[in-house]
Amino acid sequence: MRHHNSVLHGVLKQVPWSVFDRLVDEHGADAGVRRLSTRSQLVALLFAQLAGAVSLREIEAAMISHSARFYHLGASEVSRSTLADANASRPHQVFSGLFAAIVAQASGGLRKASGEAVRLIDSTGVRLSGVAAEWARFSKGVCGAKAHVIYDPDADRPLYLEVTPARVNDITAARAMPIEPGATYVFDLGYYHYAWWADLDAAGCRLVTRLKKNTPIAVTAEQPLPPGSPLLYDRIGLLPERLTTTRRNPFGDPVREIGVTLDDGKTLRVVTNDLDAPAQEIADLYKRRWAIELFFRWVKQTLKIKHFIGRSENAVRIQIACALIAYLLLRLVQDACKITLGPLAFARLVRANIMHLRPVDQLLKPPPNRTLDPRQLSLDLLPA
């Protein structure tokens, strides 16, 4: 009988192992390590994400049960105490660097001209145990972290990740993000900072966000809307000249405000530095911001960033990075195998077969000598 590797093996083939080994060497992650290599740590954490394991004990039991199959992945059995120590002490930069490498790999054939690139910026918070270390303290009895993400809605992939304590303001993290000249950046009120807007404008970027209710605009021109447009108005004006009596607004260029009515009757003041594009195009760009919210919901429901197996800052950073690495690997495998299931159904299919000896591209086909009832397949893919 022809030998097949496990489904997990098929997914992990997308990991650029040469890059990972270089990162391990650069950061000395395996220096002085005797029992658990950083490679084994990565395999264990990715297995936990893909299989839905929620505790160190569960990871330990699974790796012992399937020790031969993990051996073929270059990973050894782990004890929960050793894995906990590794998560607390191994450099998280190894895992964030691997995330960046896989982002570049995934974007290789999808990169657009910078003028067509749309980048959504937002953050999502995760609650941590109240006994977590002081690094995550938000208020009395409340601890948390934030994952700050730049997201490409056209490729349906995250492009950038930074993890901070929950008390760090969104705009503080955004000002440390790389700016892609000429791209379109869409974001919400958490990034209300005129100096940062000026930085984007200076880099030739188009920004689309919304104004606060109490922000005045000195209108210089009213622009006509097309007949039958659902928009309320389209006007050009200037933001307040001064932020305070002693501080001048660094963003003095004209902006454009477009009135948008939501289904519930609420009015949004969408603002952009693009004075020429059709008003409906700007309104539609702001609506695309919902895609990053759906991405956060998918990750939280499908992967493991709501229940943490470590309390230290390093362990939390590693687990969040591994969750997004798992997301990218699933997308890469699905594209490579040309499987047309939705991302959620595909993730569940992989989870159900994670240690089975089958090629990933054969998961929707019946095993040899067995006829698969199509009705049973549809039941298998129903939400749990």
PDB file of C-alpha atoms in Angstrom, residues 120-263:
ATOM      1  CA  LEU A 120      -7.420  47.725   6.831  1.00  0.00           C
ATOM      2  CA  ILE A 121      -6.059  48.556  10.285  1.00  0.00           C
ATOM      3  CA  ASP A 122      -7.637  47.513  13.555  1.00  0.00           C
ATOM      4  CA  SER A 123      -6.957  45.696  16.812  1.00  0.00           C
ATOM      5  CA  THR A 124      -8.713  43.008  18.796  1.00  0.00           C
ATOM      6  CA  GLY A 125      -8.507  42.503  22.525  1.00  0.00           C
ATOM      7  CA  VAL A 126      -8.097  39.211  24.359  1.00  0.00           C
ATOM      8  CA  ARG A 127      -8.900  38.748  28.024  1.00  0.00           C
ATOM      9  CA  LEU A 128      -6.216  37.146  30.161  1.00  0.00           C
ATOM     10  CA  SER A 129      -6.400  35.514  33.552  1.00  0.00           C
ATOM     11  CA  GLY A 130      -6.651  37.897  36.466  1.00  0.00           C
ATOM     12  CA  VAL A 131      -3.515  36.331  37.909  1.00  0.00           C
ATOM     13  CA  ALA A 132      -1.443  37.237  34.829  1.00  0.00           C
ATOM     14  CA  ALA A 133       1.693  39.267  35.371  1.00  0.00           C
ATOM     15  CA  GLU A 134       1.681  43.043  35.709  1.00  0.00           C
ATOM     16  CA  TRP A 135       2.606  43.478  32.038  1.00  0.00           C
ATOM     17  CA  ALA A 136      -1.043  42.818  31.082  1.00  0.00           C
ATOM     18  CA  ARG A 137      -2.736  44.758  33.882  1.00  0.00           C
ATOM     19  CA  PHE A 138      -5.485  47.003  32.483  1.00  0.00           C
ATOM     20  CA  SER A 139      -7.415  47.844  35.640  1.00  0.00           C
ATOM     21  CA  LYS A 140      -8.063  46.273  39.003  1.00  0.00           C
ATOM     22  CA  GLY A 141      -8.713  42.572  38.453  1.00  0.00           C
ATOM     23  CA  VAL A 142      -8.635  42.900  34.648  1.00  0.00           C
ATOM     24  CA  CYS A 143      -5.740  41.769  32.440  1.00  0.00           C
ATOM     25  CA  GLY A 144      -5.622  41.731  28.676  1.00  0.00           C
ATOM     26  CA  ALA A 145      -3.599  41.994  25.506  1.00  0.00           C
ATOM     27  CA  LYS A 146      -4.222  43.469  22.059  1.00  0.00           C
ATOM     28  CA  ALA A 147      -3.327  42.139  18.639  1.00  0.00           C
ATOM     29  CA  HIS A 148      -2.788  45.034  16.222  1.00  0.00           C
ATOM     30  CA  VAL A 149      -3.182  43.926  12.605  1.00  0.00           C
ATOM     31  CA  ILE A 150      -2.858  45.291   9.085  1.00  0.00           C
ATOM     32  CA  TYR A 151      -5.169  43.233   6.878  1.00  0.00           C
ATOM     33  CA  ASP A 152      -5.432  42.847   3.097  1.00  0.00           C
ATOM     34  CA  PRO A 153      -9.136  42.317   2.274  1.00  0.00           C
ATOM     35  CA  ASP A 154      -8.438  41.373  -1.348  1.00  0.00           C
ATOM     36  CA  ALA A 155      -6.133  38.489  -0.392  1.00  0.00           C
ATOM     37  CA  ASP A 156      -8.037  37.792   2.859  1.00  0.00           C
ATOM     38  CA  ARG A 157      -4.765  37.696   4.806  1.00  0.00           C
ATOM     39  CA  PRO A 158      -3.118  39.589   7.669  1.00  0.00           C
ATOM     40  CA  LEU A 159       0.051  41.421   6.655  1.00  0.00           C
ATOM     41  CA  TYR A 160       1.366  42.717   9.970  1.00  0.00           C
ATOM     42  CA  LEU A 161       1.023  41.790  13.630  1.00  0.00           C
ATOM     43  CA  GLU A 162       2.055  43.487  16.838  1.00  0.00           C
ATOM     44  CA  VAL A 163       0.977  42.355  20.298  1.00  0.00           C
ATOM     45  CA  THR A 164       0.792  44.847  23.167  1.00  0.00           C
ATOM     46  CA  PRO A 165      -0.823  45.070  26.586  1.00  0.00           C
ATOM     47  CA  ALA A 166      -4.472  46.114  26.356  1.00  0.00           C
ATOM     48  CA  ARG A 167      -3.715  49.487  27.937  1.00  0.00           C
ATOM     49  CA  VAL A 168      -1.652  50.568  24.903  1.00  0.00           C
ATOM     50  CA  ASN A 169      -3.650  52.958  22.723  1.00  0.00           C
ATOM     51  CA  ASP A 170      -4.364  51.843  19.150  1.00  0.00           C
ATOM     52  CA  ILE A 171      -2.771  54.921  17.630  1.00  0.00           C
ATOM     53  CA  THR A 172       0.421  54.340  19.612  1.00  0.00           C
ATOM     54  CA  ALA A 173       0.793  50.942  17.941  1.00  0.00           C
ATOM     55  CA  ALA A 174      -0.241  52.315  14.532  1.00  0.00           C
ATOM     56  CA  ARG A 175       2.482  54.953  14.519  1.00  0.00           C
ATOM     57  CA  ALA A 176       5.053  52.147  14.776  1.00  0.00           C
ATOM     58  CA  MET A 177       3.538  50.251  11.821  1.00  0.00           C
ATOM     59  CA  PRO A 178       5.275  50.365   8.430  1.00  0.00           C
ATOM     60  CA  ILE A 179       3.633  52.670   5.877  1.00  0.00           C
ATOM     61  CA  GLU A 180       3.233  51.366   2.324  1.00  0.00           C
ATOM     62  CA  PRO A 181       3.540  54.411   0.027  1.00  0.00           C
ATOM     63  CA  GLY A 182       0.565  54.916  -2.248  1.00  0.00           C
ATOM     64  CA  ALA A 183      -1.697  52.375  -0.540  1.00  0.00           C
ATOM     65  CA  THR A 184      -5.227  53.056   0.718  1.00  0.00           C
ATOM     66  CA  TYR A 185      -5.564  52.829   4.504  1.00  0.00           C
ATOM     67  CA  VAL A 186      -8.997  52.344   6.061  1.00  0.00           C
ATOM     68  CA  PHE A 187      -9.482  52.575   9.817  1.00  0.00           C
ATOM     69  CA  ASP A 188     -11.903  53.681  12.510  1.00  0.00           C
ATOM     70  CA  LEU A 189     -11.974  56.209  15.346  1.00  0.00           C
ATOM     71  CA  GLY A 190      -9.302  54.405  17.372  1.00  0.00           C
ATOM     72  CA  TYR A 191      -6.759  55.968  14.996  1.00  0.00           C
ATOM     73  CA  TYR A 192      -7.945  59.560  15.277  1.00  0.00           C
ATOM     74  CA  HIS A 193      -4.614  61.351  15.160  1.00  0.00           C
ATOM     75  CA  TYR A 194      -4.010  64.248  12.772  1.00  0.00           C
ATOM     76  CA  ALA A 195      -0.215  63.934  12.876  1.00  0.00           C
ATOM     77  CA  TRP A 196      -0.432  60.281  11.783  1.00  0.00           C
ATOM     78  CA  TRP A 197      -2.907  61.233   9.064  1.00  0.00           C
ATOM     79  CA  ALA A 198      -0.365  63.798   7.882  1.00  0.00           C
ATOM     80  CA  ASP A 199       2.323  61.078   7.770  1.00  0.00           C
ATOM     81  CA  LEU A 200       0.078  58.910   5.573  1.00  0.00           C
ATOM     82  CA  ASP A 201      -0.725  61.861   3.335  1.00  0.00           C
ATOM     83  CA  ALA A 202       2.970  62.728   2.970  1.00  0.00           C
ATOM     84  CA  ALA A 203       3.668  59.139   1.867  1.00  0.00           C
ATOM     85  CA  GLY A 204       1.134  59.472  -0.949  1.00  0.00           C
ATOM     86  CA  CYS A 205      -1.398  57.234   0.785  1.00  0.00           C
ATOM     87  CA  ARG A 206      -5.142  57.588   0.550  1.00  0.00           C
ATOM     88  CA  LEU A 207      -6.796  57.488   3.957  1.00  0.00           C
ATOM     89  CA  VAL A 208     -10.448  56.703   4.624  1.00  0.00           C
ATOM     90  CA  THR A 209     -11.855  56.997   8.119  1.00  0.00           C
ATOM     91  CA  ARG A 210     -14.637  58.829   9.888  1.00  0.00           C
ATOM     92  CA  LEU A 211     -14.906  62.044  11.827  1.00  0.00           C
ATOM     93  CA  LYS A 212     -16.105  62.443  15.362  1.00  0.00           C
ATOM     94  CA  LYS A 213     -19.480  64.086  15.799  1.00  0.00           C
ATOM     95  CA  ASN A 214     -17.990  67.195  17.364  1.00  0.00           C
ATOM     96  CA  THR A 215     -15.206  67.783  14.823  1.00  0.00           C
ATOM     97  CA  PRO A 216     -15.972  70.972  12.856  1.00  0.00           C
ATOM     98  CA  ILE A 217     -15.153  71.240   9.143  1.00  0.00           C
ATOM     99  CA  ALA A 218     -14.636  74.603   7.463  1.00  0.00           C
ATOM    100  CA  VAL A 219     -16.463  73.842   4.210  1.00  0.00           C
ATOM    101  CA  THR A 220     -14.884  75.372   1.099  1.00  0.00           C
ATOM    102  CA  ALA A 221     -16.884  73.588  -1.617  1.00  0.00           C
ATOM    103  CA  GLU A 222     -20.029  71.503  -1.984  1.00  0.00           C
ATOM    104  CA  GLN A 223     -19.911  68.794  -4.662  1.00  0.00           C
ATOM    105  CA  PRO A 224     -23.030  67.461  -6.434  1.00  0.00           C
ATOM    106  CA  LEU A 225     -24.037  63.841  -5.902  1.00  0.00           C
ATOM    107  CA  PRO A 226     -25.217  61.607  -8.770  1.00  0.00           C
ATOM    108  CA  PRO A 227     -29.004  61.381  -9.171  1.00  0.00           C
ATOM    109  CA  GLY A 228     -30.485  58.727  -6.899  1.00  0.00           C
ATOM    110  CA  SER A 229     -27.370  58.507  -4.695  1.00  0.00           C
ATOM    111  CA  PRO A 230     -28.055  57.183  -1.179  1.00  0.00           C
ATOM    112  CA  LEU A 231     -25.330  59.500   0.172  1.00  0.00           C
ATOM    113  CA  LEU A 232     -26.306  62.643   2.079  1.00  0.00           C
ATOM    114  CA  TYR A 233     -23.629  65.098   0.953  1.00  0.00           C
ATOM    115  CA  ASP A 234     -20.148  65.430  -0.543  1.00  0.00           C
ATOM    116  CA  ARG A 235     -18.099  68.449   0.475  1.00  0.00           C
ATOM    117  CA  ILE A 236     -14.522  69.651   0.688  1.00  0.00           C
ATOM    118  CA  GLY A 237     -13.187  71.557   3.646  1.00  0.00           C
ATOM    119  CA  LEU A 238     -10.469  72.026   6.203  1.00  0.00           C
ATOM    120  CA  LEU A 239      -9.976  70.408   9.588  1.00  0.00           C
ATOM    121  CA  PRO A 240      -9.644  72.693  12.643  1.00  0.00           C
ATOM    122  CA  GLU A 241      -6.537  74.848  12.312  1.00  0.00           C
ATOM    123  CA  ARG A 242      -5.567  74.422  15.937  1.00  0.00           C
ATOM    124  CA  LEU A 243      -5.842  71.457  18.274  1.00  0.00           C
ATOM    125  CA  THR A 244      -5.432  73.631  21.348  1.00  0.00           C
ATOM    126  CA  THR A 245      -4.571  77.256  21.854  1.00  0.00           C
ATOM    127  CA  THR A 246      -0.890  76.346  21.843  1.00  0.00           C
ATOM    128  CA  ARG A 247      -0.786  73.473  19.347  1.00  0.00           C
ATOM    129  CA  ARG A 248      -1.301  73.750  15.608  1.00  0.00           C
ATOM    130  CA  ASN A 249      -2.926  70.974  13.574  1.00  0.00           C
ATOM    131  CA  PRO A 250      -0.144  69.316  11.497  1.00  0.00           C
ATOM    132  CA  PHE A 251      -2.640  68.171   8.839  1.00  0.00           C
ATOM    133  CA  GLY A 252      -3.563  71.358   7.014  1.00  0.00           C
ATOM    134  CA  ASP A 253      -4.428  69.948   3.569  1.00  0.00           C
ATOM    135  CA  PRO A 254      -8.042  69.963   2.347  1.00  0.00           C
ATOM    136  CA  VAL A 255     -10.124  66.895   3.152  1.00  0.00           C
ATOM    137  CA  ARG A 256     -13.367  65.570   1.824  1.00  0.00           C
ATOM    138  CA  GLU A 257     -16.362  64.672   3.987  1.00  0.00           C
ATOM    139  CA  ILE A 258     -19.099  62.319   2.749  1.00  0.00           C
ATOM    140  CA  GLY A 259     -22.334  61.695   4.629  1.00  0.00           C
ATOM    141  CA  VAL A 260     -23.382  58.044   4.797  1.00  0.00           C
ATOM    142  CA  THR A 261     -26.637  56.726   6.266  1.00  0.00           C
ATOM    143  CA  LEU A 262     -26.610  53.252   7.812  1.00  0.00           C
ATOM    144  CA  ASP A 263     -29.527  50.804   7.784  1.00  0.00           C
TER     145      ASP A 263
END
